[in-house]
CSV table of C-alpha atoms and ligand atoms in Angstrom, one decimal:
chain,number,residue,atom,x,y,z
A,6,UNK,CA,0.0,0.0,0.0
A,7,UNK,CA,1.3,3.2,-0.8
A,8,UNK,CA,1.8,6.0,2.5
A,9,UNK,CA,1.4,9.6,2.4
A,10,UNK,CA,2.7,11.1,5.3
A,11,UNK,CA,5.9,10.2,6.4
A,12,UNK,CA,7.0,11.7,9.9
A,13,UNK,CA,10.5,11.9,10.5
A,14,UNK,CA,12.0,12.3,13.9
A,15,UNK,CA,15.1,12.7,14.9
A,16,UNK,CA,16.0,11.7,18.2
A,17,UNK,CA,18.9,11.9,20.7
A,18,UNK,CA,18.7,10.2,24.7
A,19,UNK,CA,15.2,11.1,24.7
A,20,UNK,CA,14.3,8.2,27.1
A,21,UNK,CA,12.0,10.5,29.5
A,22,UNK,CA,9.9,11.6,26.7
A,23,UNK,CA,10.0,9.5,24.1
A,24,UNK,CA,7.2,6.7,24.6
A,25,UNK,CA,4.1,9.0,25.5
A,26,UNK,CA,5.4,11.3,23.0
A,27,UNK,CA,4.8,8.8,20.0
A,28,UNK,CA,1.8,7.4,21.5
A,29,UNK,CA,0.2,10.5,21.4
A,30,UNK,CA,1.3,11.1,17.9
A,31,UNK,CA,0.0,7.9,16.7
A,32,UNK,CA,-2.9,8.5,17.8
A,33,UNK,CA,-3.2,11.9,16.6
A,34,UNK,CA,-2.1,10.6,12.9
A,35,UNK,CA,-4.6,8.1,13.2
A,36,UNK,CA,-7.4,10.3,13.6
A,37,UNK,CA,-7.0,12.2,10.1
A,38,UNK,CA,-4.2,9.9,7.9
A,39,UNK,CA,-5.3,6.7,6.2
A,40,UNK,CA,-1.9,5.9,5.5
A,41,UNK,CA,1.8,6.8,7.5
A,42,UNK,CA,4.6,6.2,8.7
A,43,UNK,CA,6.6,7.6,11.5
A,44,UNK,CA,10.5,7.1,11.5
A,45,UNK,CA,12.5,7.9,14.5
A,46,UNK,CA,16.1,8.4,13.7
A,47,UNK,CA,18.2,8.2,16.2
A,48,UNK,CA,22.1,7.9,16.3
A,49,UNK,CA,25.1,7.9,19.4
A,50,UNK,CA,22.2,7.4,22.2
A,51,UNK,CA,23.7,6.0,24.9
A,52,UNK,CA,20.6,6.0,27.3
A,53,UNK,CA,17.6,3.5,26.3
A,54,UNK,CA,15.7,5.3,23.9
A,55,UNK,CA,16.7,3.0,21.0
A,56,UNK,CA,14.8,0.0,22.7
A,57,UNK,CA,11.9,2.2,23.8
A,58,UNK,CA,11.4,2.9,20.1
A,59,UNK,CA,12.4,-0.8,18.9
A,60,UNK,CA,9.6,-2.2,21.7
A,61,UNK,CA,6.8,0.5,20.6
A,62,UNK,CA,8.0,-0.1,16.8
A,63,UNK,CA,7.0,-3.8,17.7
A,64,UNK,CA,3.2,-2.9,18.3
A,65,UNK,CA,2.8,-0.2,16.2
A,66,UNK,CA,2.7,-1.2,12.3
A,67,UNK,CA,3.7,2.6,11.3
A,68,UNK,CA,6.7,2.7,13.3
A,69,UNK,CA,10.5,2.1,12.6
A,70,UNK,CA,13.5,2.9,14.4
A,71,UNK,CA,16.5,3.7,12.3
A,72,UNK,CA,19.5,4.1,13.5
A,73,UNK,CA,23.3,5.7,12.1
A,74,UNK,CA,26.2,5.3,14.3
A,75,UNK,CA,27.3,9.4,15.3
A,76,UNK,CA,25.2,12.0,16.7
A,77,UNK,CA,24.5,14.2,14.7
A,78,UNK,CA,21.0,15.8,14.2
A,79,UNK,CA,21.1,16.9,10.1
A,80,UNK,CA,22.5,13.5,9.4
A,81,UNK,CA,19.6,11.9,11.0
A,82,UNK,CA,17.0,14.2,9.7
A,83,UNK,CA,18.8,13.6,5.9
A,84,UNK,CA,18.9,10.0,6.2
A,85,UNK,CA,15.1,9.5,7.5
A,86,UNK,CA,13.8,11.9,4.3
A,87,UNK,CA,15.7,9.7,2.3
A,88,UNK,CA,14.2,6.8,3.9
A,89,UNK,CA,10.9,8.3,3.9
A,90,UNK,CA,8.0,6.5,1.6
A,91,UNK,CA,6.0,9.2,2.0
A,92,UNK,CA,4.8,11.6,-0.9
A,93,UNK,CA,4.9,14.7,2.3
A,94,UNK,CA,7.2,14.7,5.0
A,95,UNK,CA,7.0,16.4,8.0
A,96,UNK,CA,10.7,17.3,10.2
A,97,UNK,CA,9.3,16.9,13.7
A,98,UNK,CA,11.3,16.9,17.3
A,99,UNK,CA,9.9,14.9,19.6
A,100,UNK,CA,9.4,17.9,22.2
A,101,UNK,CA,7.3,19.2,19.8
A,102,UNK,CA,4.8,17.2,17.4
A,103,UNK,CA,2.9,19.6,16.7
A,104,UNK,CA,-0.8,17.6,15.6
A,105,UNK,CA,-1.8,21.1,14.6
A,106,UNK,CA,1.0,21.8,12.0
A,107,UNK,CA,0.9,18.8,11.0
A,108,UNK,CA,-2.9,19.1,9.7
A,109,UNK,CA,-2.6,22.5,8.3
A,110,UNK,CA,0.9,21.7,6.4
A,111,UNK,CA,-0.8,19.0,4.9
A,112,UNK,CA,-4.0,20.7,3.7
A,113,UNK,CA,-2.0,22.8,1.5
A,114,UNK,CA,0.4,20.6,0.2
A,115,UNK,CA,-2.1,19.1,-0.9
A,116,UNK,CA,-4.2,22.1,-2.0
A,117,UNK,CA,-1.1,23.4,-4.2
A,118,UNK,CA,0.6,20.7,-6.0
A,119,UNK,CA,3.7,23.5,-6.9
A,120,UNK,CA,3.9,23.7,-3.2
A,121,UNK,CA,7.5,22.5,-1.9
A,122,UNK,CA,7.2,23.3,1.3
A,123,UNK,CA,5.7,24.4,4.5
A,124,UNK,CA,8.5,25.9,7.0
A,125,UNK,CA,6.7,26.3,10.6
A,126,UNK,CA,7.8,29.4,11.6
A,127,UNK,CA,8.2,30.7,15.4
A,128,UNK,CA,9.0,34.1,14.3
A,129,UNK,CA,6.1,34.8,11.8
A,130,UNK,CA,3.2,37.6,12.8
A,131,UNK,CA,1.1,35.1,14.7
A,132,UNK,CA,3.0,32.5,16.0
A,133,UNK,CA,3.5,32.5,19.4
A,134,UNK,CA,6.8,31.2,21.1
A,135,UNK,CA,6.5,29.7,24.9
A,136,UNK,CA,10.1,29.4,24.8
A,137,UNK,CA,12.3,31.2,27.1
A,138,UNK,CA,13.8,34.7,26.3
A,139,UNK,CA,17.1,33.8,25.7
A,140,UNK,CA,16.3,31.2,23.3
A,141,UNK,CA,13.7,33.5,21.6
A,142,UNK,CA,16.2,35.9,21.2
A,143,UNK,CA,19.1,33.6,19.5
A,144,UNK,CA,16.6,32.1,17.3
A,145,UNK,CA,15.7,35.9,15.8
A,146,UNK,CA,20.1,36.7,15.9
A,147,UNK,CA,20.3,33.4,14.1
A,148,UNK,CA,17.8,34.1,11.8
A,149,UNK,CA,19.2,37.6,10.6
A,150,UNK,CA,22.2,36.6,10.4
A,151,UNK,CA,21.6,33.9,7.9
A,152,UNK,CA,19.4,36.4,5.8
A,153,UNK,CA,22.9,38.4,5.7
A,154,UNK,CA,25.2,35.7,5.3
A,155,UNK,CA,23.0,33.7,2.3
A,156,UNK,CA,20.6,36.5,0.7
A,157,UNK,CA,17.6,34.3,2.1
A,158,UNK,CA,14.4,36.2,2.8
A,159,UNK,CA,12.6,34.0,5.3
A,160,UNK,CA,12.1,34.5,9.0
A,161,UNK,CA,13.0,30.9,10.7
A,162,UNK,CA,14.7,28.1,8.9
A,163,UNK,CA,14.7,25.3,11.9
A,164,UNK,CA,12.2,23.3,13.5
A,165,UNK,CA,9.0,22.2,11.6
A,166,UNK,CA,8.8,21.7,8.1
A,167,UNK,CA,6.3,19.8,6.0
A,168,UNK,CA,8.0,18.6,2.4
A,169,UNK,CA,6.9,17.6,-0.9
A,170,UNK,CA,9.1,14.5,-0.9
A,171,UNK,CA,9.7,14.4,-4.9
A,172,UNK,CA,10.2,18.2,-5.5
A,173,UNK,CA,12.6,18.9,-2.1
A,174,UNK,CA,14.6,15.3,-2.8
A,175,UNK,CA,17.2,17.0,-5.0
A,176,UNK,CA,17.8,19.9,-2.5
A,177,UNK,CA,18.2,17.4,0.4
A,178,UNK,CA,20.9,16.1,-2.1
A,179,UNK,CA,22.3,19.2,-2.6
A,180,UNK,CA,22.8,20.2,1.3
A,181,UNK,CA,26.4,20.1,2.3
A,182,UNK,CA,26.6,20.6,5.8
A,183,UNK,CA,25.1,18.2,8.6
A,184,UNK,CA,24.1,19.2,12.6
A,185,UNK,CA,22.1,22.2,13.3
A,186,UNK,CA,22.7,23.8,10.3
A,187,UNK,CA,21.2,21.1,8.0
A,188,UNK,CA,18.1,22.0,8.1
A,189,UNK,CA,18.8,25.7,7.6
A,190,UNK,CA,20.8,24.4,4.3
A,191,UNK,CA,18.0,22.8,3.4
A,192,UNK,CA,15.3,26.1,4.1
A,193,UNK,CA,17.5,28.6,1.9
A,194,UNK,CA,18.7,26.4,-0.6
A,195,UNK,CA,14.8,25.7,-1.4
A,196,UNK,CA,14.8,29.6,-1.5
A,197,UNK,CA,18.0,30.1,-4.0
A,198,UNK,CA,16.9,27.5,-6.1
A,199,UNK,CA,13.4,28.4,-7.2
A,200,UNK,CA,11.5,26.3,-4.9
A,201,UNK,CA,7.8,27.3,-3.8
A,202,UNK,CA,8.2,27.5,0.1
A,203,UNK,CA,5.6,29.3,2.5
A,204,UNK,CA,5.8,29.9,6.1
A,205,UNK,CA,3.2,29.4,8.7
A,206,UNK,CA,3.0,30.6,12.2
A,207,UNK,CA,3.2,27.9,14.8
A,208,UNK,CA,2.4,28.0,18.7
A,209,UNK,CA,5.6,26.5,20.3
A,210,UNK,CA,5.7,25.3,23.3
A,211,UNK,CA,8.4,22.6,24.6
A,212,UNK,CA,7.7,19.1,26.4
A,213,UNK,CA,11.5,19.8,28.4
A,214,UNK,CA,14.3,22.1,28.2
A,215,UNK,CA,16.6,21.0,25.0
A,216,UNK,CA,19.2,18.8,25.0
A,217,UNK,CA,22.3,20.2,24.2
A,218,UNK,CA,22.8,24.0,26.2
A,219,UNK,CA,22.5,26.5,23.6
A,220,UNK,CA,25.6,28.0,24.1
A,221,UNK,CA,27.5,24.7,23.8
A,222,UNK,CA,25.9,24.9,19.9
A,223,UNK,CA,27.6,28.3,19.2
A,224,UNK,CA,31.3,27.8,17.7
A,225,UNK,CA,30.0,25.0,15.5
A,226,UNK,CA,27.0,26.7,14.2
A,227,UNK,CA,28.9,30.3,13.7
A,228,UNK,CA,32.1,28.3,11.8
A,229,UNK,CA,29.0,26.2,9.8
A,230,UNK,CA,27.5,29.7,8.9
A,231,UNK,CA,30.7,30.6,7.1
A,232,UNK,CA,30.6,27.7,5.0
A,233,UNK,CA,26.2,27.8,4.5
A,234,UNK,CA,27.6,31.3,3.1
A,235,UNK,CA,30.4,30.4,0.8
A,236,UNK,CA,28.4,26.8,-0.6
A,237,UNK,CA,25.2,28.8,-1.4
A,238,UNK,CA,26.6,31.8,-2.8
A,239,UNK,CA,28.9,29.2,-5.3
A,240,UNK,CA,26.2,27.1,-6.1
A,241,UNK,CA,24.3,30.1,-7.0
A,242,UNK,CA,26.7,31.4,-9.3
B,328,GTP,N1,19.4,11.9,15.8
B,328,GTP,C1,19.7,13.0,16.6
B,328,GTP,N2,18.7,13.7,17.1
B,328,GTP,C2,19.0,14.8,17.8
B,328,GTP,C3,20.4,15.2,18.1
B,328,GTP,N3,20.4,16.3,18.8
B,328,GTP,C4,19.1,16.6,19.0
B,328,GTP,N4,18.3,15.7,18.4
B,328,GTP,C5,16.8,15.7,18.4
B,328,GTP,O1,16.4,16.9,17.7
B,328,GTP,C6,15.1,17.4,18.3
B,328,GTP,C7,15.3,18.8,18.8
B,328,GTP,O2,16.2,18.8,19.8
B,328,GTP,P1,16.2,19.8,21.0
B,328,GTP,O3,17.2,19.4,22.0
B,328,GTP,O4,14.8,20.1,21.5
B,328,GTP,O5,16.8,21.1,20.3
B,328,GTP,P2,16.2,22.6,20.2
B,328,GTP,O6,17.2,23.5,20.8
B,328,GTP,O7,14.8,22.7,20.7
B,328,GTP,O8,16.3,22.9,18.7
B,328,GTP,P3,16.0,24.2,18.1
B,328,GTP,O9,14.8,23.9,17.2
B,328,GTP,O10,17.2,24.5,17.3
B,328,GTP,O11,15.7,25.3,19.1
B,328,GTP,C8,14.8,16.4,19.4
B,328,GTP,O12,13.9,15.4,18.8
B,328,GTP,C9,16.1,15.8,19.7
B,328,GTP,O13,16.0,14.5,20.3
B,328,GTP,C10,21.4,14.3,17.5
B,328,GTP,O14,22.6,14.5,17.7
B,328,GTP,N5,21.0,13.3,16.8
B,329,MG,MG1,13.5,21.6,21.6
């Protein structure tokens, strides 16, 4: 049988949340998809959320676990679009799973068959961001200084996303860098190359504090930004 909605998670020594996370999200899907899957792509955990998600893949059809070896958040993401049998995809985090997105992505993917994809955006007129300050704050420096760095014109490039899986497979394909900045590569390089890409406001509000301390992410992602910059740019030429 063919699937329509692929959900791809990426996942990293999520043990506390994990299990009531996906059930909920099952259920959710369940209510309004005929046909999905849900992949969670974890890599590197060293607590026991790879055999929470192998026992709940057990009885639940839609699930799979897939694993890759290092952590490392864009590679998982990548890898589990490429997986994907879905013709949408939707980029989740497992603090998140946002049922609402989720519909209203979906609806107009379906509604505009140009459409590439929907970025959920926490910095749109509309959304509303529970987050704290700080974290509100870096995501807008972020933000701006990727529209100066690659000429993008969008206002939040990580987080949700729901994908046209045929037209966004050769971007994926084109995206360079891995980690955070992965799924930033993958936002603006839709942009540069011609994609149709619209942004909807999302309510965010997060099931635990993340993972890795935000300023722990700061050299990698400021050296990454250099290189989003100069790979764009030449690919653009
Ligand atoms: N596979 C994989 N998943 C990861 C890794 N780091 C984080 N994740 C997952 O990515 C998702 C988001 O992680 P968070 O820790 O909430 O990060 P965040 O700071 O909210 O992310 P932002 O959206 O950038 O603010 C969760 O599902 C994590 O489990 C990693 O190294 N490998
Ligand atoms: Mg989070």
């Amino acid at each position: 049988m063919s699937i329509d909605v692929t959900v791809v998670i990426p996942v990293y020594n999520e043990e506390e949340i994990l299990e009531d996370a996906l059930v909920e999200l099952l259920t959710n899907l369940r209510r309004h998809q005929n046909s999905f899957e849900v992949i969670v792509s974890a890599n590197g955990c060293v607590d026991d959320t790879e055999a929470i998600a192998e026992r709940l893949a057990q009885s639940h059809g839609e699930l799979r676990l897939h694993r890759c070896p290092e952590p490392d958040y864009g590679e998982a993401l990548k890898q589990g679009i490429e997986l994907a049998q879905g013709q949408f995809v939707i980029c989740e985090e497992i603090d998140l799973c946002d049922d609402r997105f989720h519909r209203t992505a979906l609806a107009m993917l379906n509604a505009d068959t140009e459409l590439a994809m929907v970025v959920g955006s926490k910095a749109l007129p509309g959304a509303r961001d529970h987050r704290p300050y700080f974290r509100r704050f870096a995501t807008r420096v972020l933000n701006r200084m990727l529209r100066t760095a690659t000429g993008w014109r969008g206002t939040d490039t990580h987080g949700l996303k729901a994908i046209r899986r045929q037209l966004m497979l050769p971007v994926v394909e084109r995206c360079e860098l891995r980690r955070d900045l992965f799924a930033s590569e993958l936002v603006i390089r839709a942009f540069h190359m011609g994609c149709r890409v619209v942004e909807y406001p999302i309510e965010l509000s997060e099931k635990r504090p993340p993972s890795i301390g935000l300023m722990r992410r700061v050299p990698k992602v400021l050296s990454d930004m250099g290189k989003l910059a100069v790979t764009v740019r030449r690919n653009n030429d």
